[in-house]
């Protein structure tokens, strides 16, 4: 294979602050290396020790890893536990009155829930589910707004051994319908409406639409939480009110003890075919991964106020809202609204108000916040912060620097975390008290994670050369299968031609620099082949965003009869949208800038301007839509999940082509 070329040159290095290292859970590079050496020496014993230390077992395991039928690995296979018990009951004797969740509603209302409150609410709802004849192994779709109830619903399912599948509240009825059918769900848990940015969006009507066909006959009941009290259609033969079914329910609910490999949840993620994939996670391995990463990467301390801004509809909200923080006994903030309502400083106001110590958000959100006002954070008291985190996509160096300087005031390490829905928790990320940071790099693998970069034949590539990111050994938190589709699971994640079907293929391109730091270059399907040069889109995006005029950029490829592929850039400028007569100069400036930053080969063939980029309501850029726009194809996909569907018209025409 022609290895993927790396063209980004980032030389800035930020060692961990001495004061941070002194108090860190993994204190200094020597401590990190000792853990890695322990895993190298005896891989199975390393993970067995972690599982024994971190998890409360109902029945201890004696088998560590069953790898007889790869890639269908089983970890701690004869052990029994309950995930909800590990998140709630374990804290009752020591910190029942500690606040577990600080919920801030869209309108600023704040509700605090202690571990005792949360335990009682989960038990009541779990008993209510049992009264609806829901049992261990049943699949439950959760389609709720961000809030305490979403966590209660997920934890209640875990408590009775039901398998939850959370669907993001911005998804359309079509997307919801597909997931209900694929999971064979017996119940849906939803709300009348959700509130975001002062706007009300019906959830119950979307559920009704999704259930209108015969292939959803498996759904026997719909539980409806009254978030706003607005009148909604109600079918008394199927629908029940949340507040009514918990009235008589007991606050005691014995947990259902399940096998370590019992599915905790499935979570649907988009596939290359367009058909969603139901990623299935186990109970014990997943819990272990989320808890360890809270301790190692977020350096959790008992007095931390932790805030992950992700919605529970995504894996980040599962791992670092519902499960990881509660397993650690943390206090966390959950926010219902959006960063721009009722003003552009809402995130900074929340950090100031609740004295947040750890703030974990996405590069898309960071770039949007820069655009809203790069000096805004300085108007708030952010002195409580001690650690910042980035998740969801590679963060370009300029956004990293802004986050570090303006939000963290140059004293908070930034943990740039690489992981996926399929891995369940962090895989490559800086241990903040040990590893010097390089803006844009996710640094090193966690202890016990054997990451590598290989070519198309599965051979390691040399430092400085790009290739496919793989994980060579199984790890406890990894995907177990795709729901109902084991063959697709094998083909997608463990292809025979890379590592003989034994390597987990992440689907990302990456390289390691001369110091062994990992740099993610973008998705494999976002690698461009321009005149024989294989270029990662993330690097071109980073170069564009480094220009003072640019707030955000997304780059895709378009077939080119001479070059093979041409670089097409979609750009959001800081300030106002450019008028027709202004674009030529800006295009010229940006093309020359990319040529200077990377090289002439990376100059965009076209640059298109928009007031925004097409994103889901969680802030994820819909790159498939951009690829279709670049090729001039008609958009046939469902665009109901987009925050701003009208933006597609704006992005159809290039400002100038070369």
XYZ file of C-alpha atoms in Angstrom:
658
model
C 0.000 0.000 0.000
C 1.056 3.580 -0.553
C 1.108 4.781 3.031
C -1.020 7.790 3.910
C 1.064 10.925 3.921
C 1.186 13.069 6.996
C 1.520 16.752 6.257
C 0.657 18.437 9.543
C 3.679 19.715 11.474
C 2.875 20.568 15.081
C 5.857 21.200 17.349
C 4.357 22.742 20.501
C 4.617 20.600 23.670
C 2.943 21.230 27.050
C 4.304 19.189 29.991
C 1.844 18.372 32.811
C 1.851 21.064 35.520
C 3.929 19.987 38.522
C 1.052 20.624 40.936
C -1.278 18.458 38.842
C 1.223 15.595 38.677
C 1.682 15.613 42.470
C -1.994 14.833 43.089
C -2.647 12.656 40.013
C -4.002 9.107 40.185
C -1.213 8.108 37.772
C 1.564 10.416 38.906
C 4.352 10.854 36.381
C 5.571 9.006 33.311
C 7.206 6.286 35.400
C 3.868 5.320 36.956
C 2.187 5.187 33.528
C 5.018 3.087 32.096
C 4.853 0.704 35.067
C 1.174 -0.014 34.321
C 1.967 -0.551 30.629
C 4.817 -2.915 31.572
C 2.483 -4.860 33.860
C 0.073 -5.348 30.957
C 2.908 -6.339 28.610
C 4.252 -8.919 31.065
C 0.982 -10.693 31.868
C -1.916 -9.346 29.880
C -4.619 -11.566 31.412
C -3.485 -11.047 35.001
C -3.399 -7.280 34.396
C -7.069 -7.211 33.386
C -8.108 -9.723 36.069
C -6.529 -7.510 38.736
C -8.326 -4.421 37.423
C -11.689 -6.252 37.300
C -11.251 -7.513 40.861
C -10.307 -4.045 42.155
C -12.956 -2.024 40.325
C -16.116 -4.165 40.230
C -18.337 -5.478 43.034
C -19.056 -9.060 41.984
C -22.070 -11.057 43.139
C -20.242 -14.177 41.970
C -16.484 -13.726 41.390
C -15.109 -14.844 38.036
C -12.556 -17.638 37.622
C -12.199 -17.390 33.817
C -10.491 -14.238 32.534
C -10.675 -14.373 28.724
C -12.317 -16.920 26.463
C -10.721 -16.386 23.052
C -11.629 -19.747 21.518
C -13.904 -18.283 18.837
C -12.380 -14.959 17.782
C -13.544 -12.249 17.355
C -16.397 -13.255 19.699
C -14.402 -12.737 22.877
C -15.793 -13.297 26.364
C -14.315 -11.605 29.425
C -14.814 -12.775 33.033
C -17.351 -15.195 31.576
C -18.433 -17.113 34.708
C -18.726 -14.020 36.930
C -22.032 -12.401 37.922
C -22.801 -8.780 38.765
C -25.315 -6.002 38.306
C -24.236 -2.705 36.725
C -26.878 -0.589 38.504
C -25.777 -2.062 41.843
C -22.205 -1.018 41.016
C -23.346 2.519 40.164
C -25.777 3.165 43.019
C -26.061 0.633 45.875
C -22.306 0.535 46.467
C -22.362 4.215 47.513
C -25.312 4.082 49.918
C -23.291 3.044 52.969
C -20.590 5.681 52.447
C -22.125 8.703 50.667
C -25.895 8.352 50.321
C -26.359 12.109 50.798
C -23.716 13.134 48.272
C -25.191 14.883 45.227
C -25.004 12.522 42.248
C -26.594 14.786 39.625
C -26.942 18.556 39.335
C -29.520 18.963 36.586
C -29.807 22.355 34.923
C -32.897 22.732 32.751
C -33.095 24.772 29.581
C -34.710 27.661 31.504
C -32.036 27.614 34.244
C -34.017 25.675 36.859
C -31.670 23.482 38.913
C -32.574 20.136 40.521
C -30.142 18.183 42.675
C -30.425 14.448 43.166
C -28.409 12.614 45.835
C -27.285 9.005 45.518
C -30.117 8.037 47.888
C -32.667 9.921 45.728
C -31.315 8.379 42.547
C -31.304 4.857 44.010
C -34.921 5.194 45.165
C -36.080 6.615 41.826
C -34.297 3.877 39.875
C -35.797 1.159 42.118
C -39.302 2.595 41.759
C -39.038 2.796 37.994
C -37.482 -0.677 37.787
C -40.418 -2.068 39.765
C -42.821 -0.185 37.491
C -41.182 -1.779 34.438
C -41.549 -5.200 36.039
C -45.251 -4.461 36.635
C -45.508 -3.977 32.849
C -44.172 -7.553 32.447
C -40.764 -6.336 31.245
C -38.083 -8.854 32.135
C -34.414 -9.765 31.788
C -33.299 -9.858 28.139
C -36.181 -7.715 26.826
C -35.135 -4.797 24.610
C -36.338 -1.340 25.592
C -36.049 1.744 23.371
C -35.380 4.946 25.333
C -36.258 8.170 23.490
C -36.032 10.864 26.156
C -34.713 14.408 26.606
C -31.485 15.023 28.529
C -32.277 14.891 32.209
C -32.328 12.808 35.368
C -35.166 10.656 33.958
C -32.964 9.456 31.079
C -30.376 8.200 33.573
C -33.110 6.664 35.756
C -34.565 4.799 32.758
C -31.166 3.435 31.685
C -30.197 2.403 35.204
C -33.610 0.811 35.813
C -33.201 -1.339 32.698
C -29.746 -2.385 33.898
C -31.190 -3.186 37.319
C -33.707 -5.719 35.966
C -31.465 -7.079 33.211
C -33.441 -5.515 30.352
C -31.311 -4.371 27.392
C -31.728 -0.684 26.662
C -31.209 1.006 23.329
C -31.191 4.776 23.632
C -32.189 6.765 20.544
C -31.120 10.406 20.412
C -34.113 12.737 20.797
C -33.254 14.517 17.539
C -33.764 11.431 15.395
C -36.746 11.253 13.059
C -39.632 8.784 13.239
C -38.060 6.841 10.354
C -34.761 6.427 12.230
C -36.625 5.516 15.409
C -38.770 3.005 13.526
C -35.679 1.271 12.070
C -34.172 0.858 15.520
C -37.395 -0.406 17.114
C -37.780 -3.047 14.402
C -34.143 -4.153 14.398
C -34.051 -4.499 18.207
C -37.429 -6.239 18.425
C -38.265 -3.863 21.274
C -41.125 -4.681 23.668
C -41.449 -1.135 25.045
C -40.571 2.488 24.328
C -39.832 5.028 27.074
C -40.373 8.603 25.927
C -41.673 12.041 26.963
C -44.403 14.370 25.797
C -41.847 16.947 24.601
C -38.261 18.054 24.934
C -37.022 21.629 25.375
C -33.867 22.914 23.715
C -32.914 26.544 23.297
C -36.363 27.725 24.341
C -38.023 25.597 21.652
C -40.395 22.719 22.293
C -40.121 19.543 20.216
C -42.646 16.726 20.413
C -41.245 13.285 21.183
C -44.502 11.402 21.767
C -45.862 12.254 18.307
C -42.614 11.016 16.744
C -42.950 7.739 18.665
C -46.560 7.339 17.487
C -45.420 7.869 13.890
C -42.656 5.300 14.321
C -45.117 2.712 15.643
C -47.774 3.025 12.953
C -46.820 -0.095 10.962
C -47.337 -3.794 11.642
C -43.618 -4.557 11.905
C -43.544 -2.753 15.289
C -46.113 -5.112 16.834
C -43.463 -6.306 19.324
C -43.976 -3.031 21.257
C -46.561 -3.728 23.955
C -46.371 -0.458 25.867
C -45.139 3.134 25.662
C -44.162 4.855 28.918
C -44.584 8.639 28.705
C -42.802 11.076 31.007
C -44.518 14.463 31.414
C -41.730 16.960 30.773
C -43.894 19.934 29.743
C -47.462 18.782 30.428
C -48.544 19.622 26.890
C -51.473 17.555 25.621
C -50.263 14.700 23.415
C -52.058 11.830 21.641
C -52.597 8.998 24.140
C -53.644 5.442 23.349
C -54.920 4.009 26.646
C -54.581 0.442 25.363
C -50.819 0.890 24.967
C -49.613 4.145 26.568
C -48.974 4.665 30.284
C -47.863 7.752 32.204
C -44.512 7.532 33.984
C -45.839 9.358 37.076
C -48.809 7.018 37.378
C -46.936 3.707 37.133
C -44.386 4.701 39.793
C -47.025 5.860 42.324
C -47.452 2.479 43.966
C -43.975 1.164 43.175
C -41.633 0.244 46.035
C -38.284 1.992 46.519
C -36.711 -1.440 47.083
C -35.782 -3.495 44.049
C -33.402 -6.417 44.335
C -30.978 -6.221 41.395
C -31.092 -8.956 38.771
C -27.690 -10.639 38.946
C -26.530 -11.268 35.413
C -23.613 -12.978 33.728
C -20.593 -10.769 32.998
C -21.326 -11.121 29.269
C -25.044 -10.287 29.544
C -25.758 -7.448 27.065
C -26.079 -4.177 28.966
C -27.216 -2.219 25.913
C -27.198 -1.913 22.166
C -26.514 1.460 20.602
C -27.133 2.102 16.930
C -24.458 3.820 14.913
C -24.488 4.716 11.243
C -22.956 2.240 8.825
C -21.355 2.676 5.418
C -24.436 1.068 3.845
C -26.783 3.525 5.531
C -28.402 0.729 7.571
C -27.777 1.428 11.273
C -25.607 -1.050 13.173
C -26.671 -2.165 16.659
C -23.408 -2.139 18.629
C -23.775 -4.595 21.529
C -21.864 -4.113 24.782
C -21.423 -6.512 27.690
C -22.063 -5.709 31.355
C -18.752 -6.314 33.148
C -16.198 -5.402 30.486
C -17.979 -2.178 29.575
C -18.370 -1.124 33.224
C -14.687 -1.821 33.870
C -13.609 0.341 30.924
C -15.738 3.341 31.871
C -14.657 3.221 35.514
C -10.948 2.845 34.788
C -10.961 5.689 32.271
C -12.690 7.944 34.826
C -9.818 7.203 37.195
C -6.927 7.292 34.726
C -7.872 9.878 32.081
C -10.235 12.147 34.035
C -8.070 11.720 37.155
C -11.276 11.537 39.201
C -11.210 12.931 42.749
C -14.096 12.679 45.277
C -14.644 16.445 45.350
C -14.758 16.844 41.548
C -17.759 18.342 39.795
C -17.712 16.506 36.458
C -19.493 17.768 33.342
C -19.695 15.860 30.083
C -21.851 17.841 27.641
C -22.834 14.806 25.511
C -26.418 13.654 25.114
C -27.234 10.193 26.483
C -28.288 9.249 22.952
C -24.603 8.848 22.049
C -21.916 6.543 23.465
C -20.200 9.468 25.230
C -23.416 10.077 27.174
C -23.640 6.391 28.058
C -20.050 6.077 29.250
C -19.436 9.501 30.787
C -22.909 10.531 31.959
C -24.899 7.424 32.857
C -22.303 4.852 33.879
C -18.698 6.024 34.455
C -19.354 8.985 36.807
C -21.938 7.064 38.855
C -19.713 3.994 39.144
C -17.046 6.321 40.601
C -19.513 7.975 42.991
C -18.999 11.360 41.336
C -21.102 14.516 41.332
C -21.899 15.498 37.756
C -23.743 18.228 35.877
C -26.411 17.307 33.323
C -27.596 20.136 31.067
C -30.797 20.068 29.040
C -30.167 22.992 26.735
C -27.738 24.293 24.120
C -24.574 26.419 24.507
C -26.060 29.509 22.849
C -29.326 29.938 24.788
C -30.337 32.347 26.182
C -26.878 33.819 25.506
C -23.548 32.772 24.025
C -21.893 32.405 27.436
C -24.228 29.690 28.749
C -21.525 26.982 29.032
C -19.155 29.329 30.876
C -21.973 30.474 33.144
C -22.757 26.851 34.084
C -19.102 26.139 34.885
C -19.000 29.267 37.052
C -22.319 28.555 38.780
C -21.701 24.899 39.661
C -17.928 25.160 40.181
C -17.243 22.524 37.529
C -13.762 20.984 37.811
C -13.725 18.679 34.740
C -15.263 19.833 31.458
C -15.578 17.339 28.580
C -16.978 18.454 25.216
C -16.589 18.061 21.445
C -14.263 19.946 19.040
C -17.364 21.004 17.077
C -18.724 22.679 20.206
C -15.325 24.259 20.916
C -15.095 25.731 17.397
C -18.687 27.009 17.616
C -17.892 28.662 20.950
C -14.821 30.345 19.439
C -17.050 31.740 16.698
C -19.546 33.049 19.269
C -16.842 35.031 21.037
C -13.273 33.915 21.527
C -12.842 36.152 24.584
C -16.197 35.257 26.179
C -14.730 32.700 28.631
C -12.559 35.430 30.172
C -15.744 37.192 31.338
C -16.571 34.300 33.695
C -14.906 32.829 36.757
C -13.552 29.515 35.470
C -11.038 29.102 38.297
C -12.712 25.882 39.506
C -11.593 24.037 36.356
C -8.645 21.666 36.698
C -9.030 19.408 33.648
C -10.445 19.796 30.116
C -11.402 17.049 27.674
C -12.161 16.718 23.974
C -14.162 13.911 22.321
C -15.833 12.902 19.070
C -13.329 13.778 16.350
C -9.723 14.974 16.066
C -9.316 18.462 17.495
C -7.382 20.832 15.277
C -4.359 22.432 16.996
C -5.694 26.010 16.894
C -8.945 25.022 18.624
C -6.856 23.047 21.160
C -4.726 26.095 21.915
C -7.807 28.310 22.376
C -9.408 25.721 24.679
C -6.196 25.415 26.694
C -5.500 29.150 26.970
C -8.925 30.822 27.099
C -10.907 28.178 28.988
C -8.213 26.389 30.980
C -6.160 29.570 31.529
C -3.004 27.629 30.545
C -3.119 25.576 33.763
C -5.555 22.728 32.931
C -4.328 19.724 30.938
C -6.460 18.944 27.858
C -7.222 15.237 27.466
C -7.842 14.696 23.754
C -9.541 11.282 23.809
C -9.710 8.824 20.918
C -12.313 6.082 21.225
C -15.517 4.920 19.535
C -19.035 3.645 20.112
C -17.540 0.217 19.508
C -14.729 0.502 22.089
C -17.004 1.691 24.899
C -14.385 3.881 26.568
C -11.118 5.753 25.957
C -8.458 3.826 24.023
C -5.787 6.438 23.244
C -5.685 9.528 25.459
C -3.199 11.459 27.591
C -2.890 10.393 31.210
C -2.922 14.017 32.427
C -0.474 13.724 35.330
C 2.084 11.831 33.264
C 2.119 12.721 29.572
C 3.294 15.936 27.925
C 0.620 17.205 25.524
C 0.936 17.992 21.831
C -2.007 20.008 20.410
C -3.980 17.765 18.056
C -2.501 14.466 19.272
C -4.369 11.933 21.412
C -0.879 10.878 22.628
C -0.552 7.265 23.888
C -2.762 4.184 24.409
C -4.126 3.475 27.862
C -2.312 0.725 29.788
C -3.530 -2.638 28.501
C -4.553 -1.292 25.076
C -2.270 -2.533 22.280
C -2.815 -0.002 19.504
C -0.764 0.013 16.294
C -0.706 1.483 12.795
C -0.545 -0.990 9.931
C -0.735 -1.133 6.154
C -3.338 -2.950 4.041
C -1.629 -6.294 4.719
C -1.601 -5.769 8.487
C 2.143 -5.003 8.735
C 3.318 -2.261 11.077
C 4.289 0.941 9.278
C 7.298 3.014 10.227
C 7.042 6.113 12.385
C 5.915 9.203 10.525
C 3.982 7.193 7.949
C 0.220 6.942 8.023
C -1.845 3.768 7.934
C -4.809 1.988 9.450
C -5.326 2.260 13.209
C -5.842 -1.168 14.803
C -5.936 -2.691 18.280
C -4.030 -5.955 18.227
C -5.312 -7.640 21.393
C -8.874 -7.981 22.693
C -9.871 -5.659 25.552
C -12.750 -5.932 28.059
C -14.872 -2.945 26.934
C -14.958 -3.762 23.227
C -18.033 -4.411 21.094
C -19.236 -8.019 21.400
C -21.212 -8.211 18.156
C -23.690 -6.297 16.016
C -27.208 -7.030 17.184
C -28.571 -9.852 15.048
C -25.748 -9.605 12.497
C -22.553 -11.450 13.566
C -21.265 -11.741 9.990
C -21.410 -7.988 9.426
C -19.610 -7.581 12.777
C -16.721 -9.803 11.667
C -16.468 -8.253 8.218
C -16.584 -4.650 9.490
C -14.273 -4.812 12.494
C -12.094 -7.926 12.088
C -11.401 -8.277 8.348
C -9.394 -11.368 7.374
C -6.869 -9.451 5.266
C -5.653 -7.337 8.216
C -4.145 -9.372 11.032
C -5.899 -12.594 9.906
C -9.160 -11.433 11.445
C -7.601 -10.925 14.900
C -7.015 -7.144 14.829
C -9.792 -4.720 15.682
C -9.950 -2.306 12.723
C -10.991 1.111 13.954
C -11.819 2.590 10.537
C -9.534 5.560 11.213
C -6.260 6.491 9.586
C -3.451 7.596 11.885
C 0.291 7.917 12.246
C 2.848 7.917 15.044
C 5.444 10.634 15.211
C 9.093 10.153 16.184
C 8.134 10.411 19.887
C 5.526 7.621 19.468
C 2.578 10.031 19.807
C -0.545 8.952 17.921
C -2.216 11.414 15.535
C -5.644 10.643 14.070
C -5.867 11.741 10.440
C -9.559 11.052 9.807
C -11.756 8.158 8.783
C -10.339 5.663 6.299
C -13.152 6.662 3.946
C -12.098 10.300 4.457
C -8.595 9.640 3.125
C -8.177 11.463 -0.180
C -6.043 10.196 -3.039
C -4.900 13.347 -4.790
C -2.509 12.762 -7.703
C -1.230 9.617 -6.018
C -0.851 11.318 -2.626
C -3.005 9.900 0.169
C -4.007 12.830 2.392
C -6.018 12.763 5.619
C -8.896 15.262 5.572
C -8.373 16.269 9.196
C -4.976 17.783 8.415
C -6.344 20.003 5.642
C -9.220 21.022 7.936
C -6.727 21.904 10.684
C -4.744 24.068 8.272
C -7.877 25.950 7.181
C -9.070 26.519 10.756
C -5.629 27.868 11.668
C -6.334 30.859 9.401
C -7.688 33.852 11.363
C -10.702 34.223 9.019
C -11.960 30.649 9.515
C -14.162 29.379 12.332
C -14.801 25.878 11.032
C -14.021 23.720 8.014
C -14.873 20.287 6.652
C -13.045 18.694 3.750
C -14.228 15.891 1.453
C -13.090 14.388 -1.824
C -14.698 14.581 -5.245
C -13.748 12.410 -8.242
C -11.337 14.187 -10.600
C -10.405 12.888 -14.037
C -6.774 13.959 -13.717
C -5.957 13.886 -10.009
C -8.149 10.937 -9.029
C -9.701 13.036 -6.285
C -10.004 16.753 -5.761
C -10.097 18.496 -2.390
C -13.428 20.228 -1.720
C -13.596 22.482 1.343
C -16.739 23.670 3.134
C -15.882 26.702 5.238
C -17.611 28.770 7.930
C -15.991 32.162 8.414
C -15.759 34.101 11.634
C -18.180 36.978 11.489
C -20.722 37.395 8.718
C -21.417 35.246 5.677
C -19.458 36.652 2.661
C -21.264 38.501 -0.102
C -20.870 37.357 -3.741
C -18.267 39.987 -4.622
C -16.080 39.166 -1.645
C -15.588 35.443 -2.117
C -12.893 35.432 -4.826
C -10.320 37.178 -2.623
C -11.117 34.989 0.369
C -10.880 31.811 -1.722
C -7.504 32.887 -3.100
C -6.249 33.736 0.392
C -7.323 30.381 1.846
C -5.917 28.322 -1.041
C -2.538 30.017 -0.711
C -2.668 29.552 3.047
C -3.199 25.786 2.663
C -0.373 25.640 0.128
C 1.921 27.360 2.634
C 0.774 25.287 5.634
C 0.757 21.882 3.924
C 1.846 22.119 0.320
C 0.314 22.897 -3.077
C -0.988 19.321 -3.399
C -3.514 20.000 -0.613
C -4.956 23.216 -2.097
C -8.763 22.938 -2.287
C -10.140 22.642 -5.818
C -13.339 24.290 -4.599
C -14.245 26.267 -1.498
C -17.877 26.634 -0.507
C -19.069 28.978 2.220
C -21.954 28.503 4.612
C -23.245 30.156 7.747
C -22.808 26.735 9.313
C -22.059 23.123 8.379
C -24.724 20.413 8.194
C -24.725 18.884 11.670
C -26.880 16.622 13.753
C -28.345 18.221 16.857
C -25.481 16.704 18.838
C -23.015 18.701 16.731
C -21.668 15.919 14.509
C -20.848 17.040 10.966
C -22.753 14.961 8.395
C -19.836 14.284 6.054
C -21.855 11.943 3.858
C -24.097 14.856 2.936
C -21.060 16.996 2.150
C -19.676 14.269 -0.112
C -23.005 14.138 -1.941
C -23.051 17.954 -2.299
C -19.469 17.961 -3.607
C -20.400 15.445 -6.309
C -23.538 17.385 -7.241
C -25.744 14.448 -6.228
C -29.338 14.808 -5.156
C -29.717 14.465 -1.384
C -31.938 11.428 -0.874
C -31.008 10.662 2.734
C -33.194 11.502 5.702
C -32.151 15.008 6.783
C -34.606 15.302 9.681
C -31.793 14.850 12.201
C -30.020 17.969 10.943
C -29.985 21.002 13.188
C -30.129 23.259 10.106
C -31.456 21.534 6.924
C -31.612 24.872 5.049
C -27.820 25.095 5.091
C -27.631 22.439 2.350
C -28.902 24.923 -0.259
C -26.221 27.425 0.749
C -23.464 24.846 0.300
C -24.513 23.558 -3.123
C -22.487 25.992 -5.223
C -18.762 26.642 -5.060
C -17.634 30.203 -4.488
C -14.922 29.612 -7.064
C -13.427 26.563 -8.778
C -9.863 25.995 -9.983
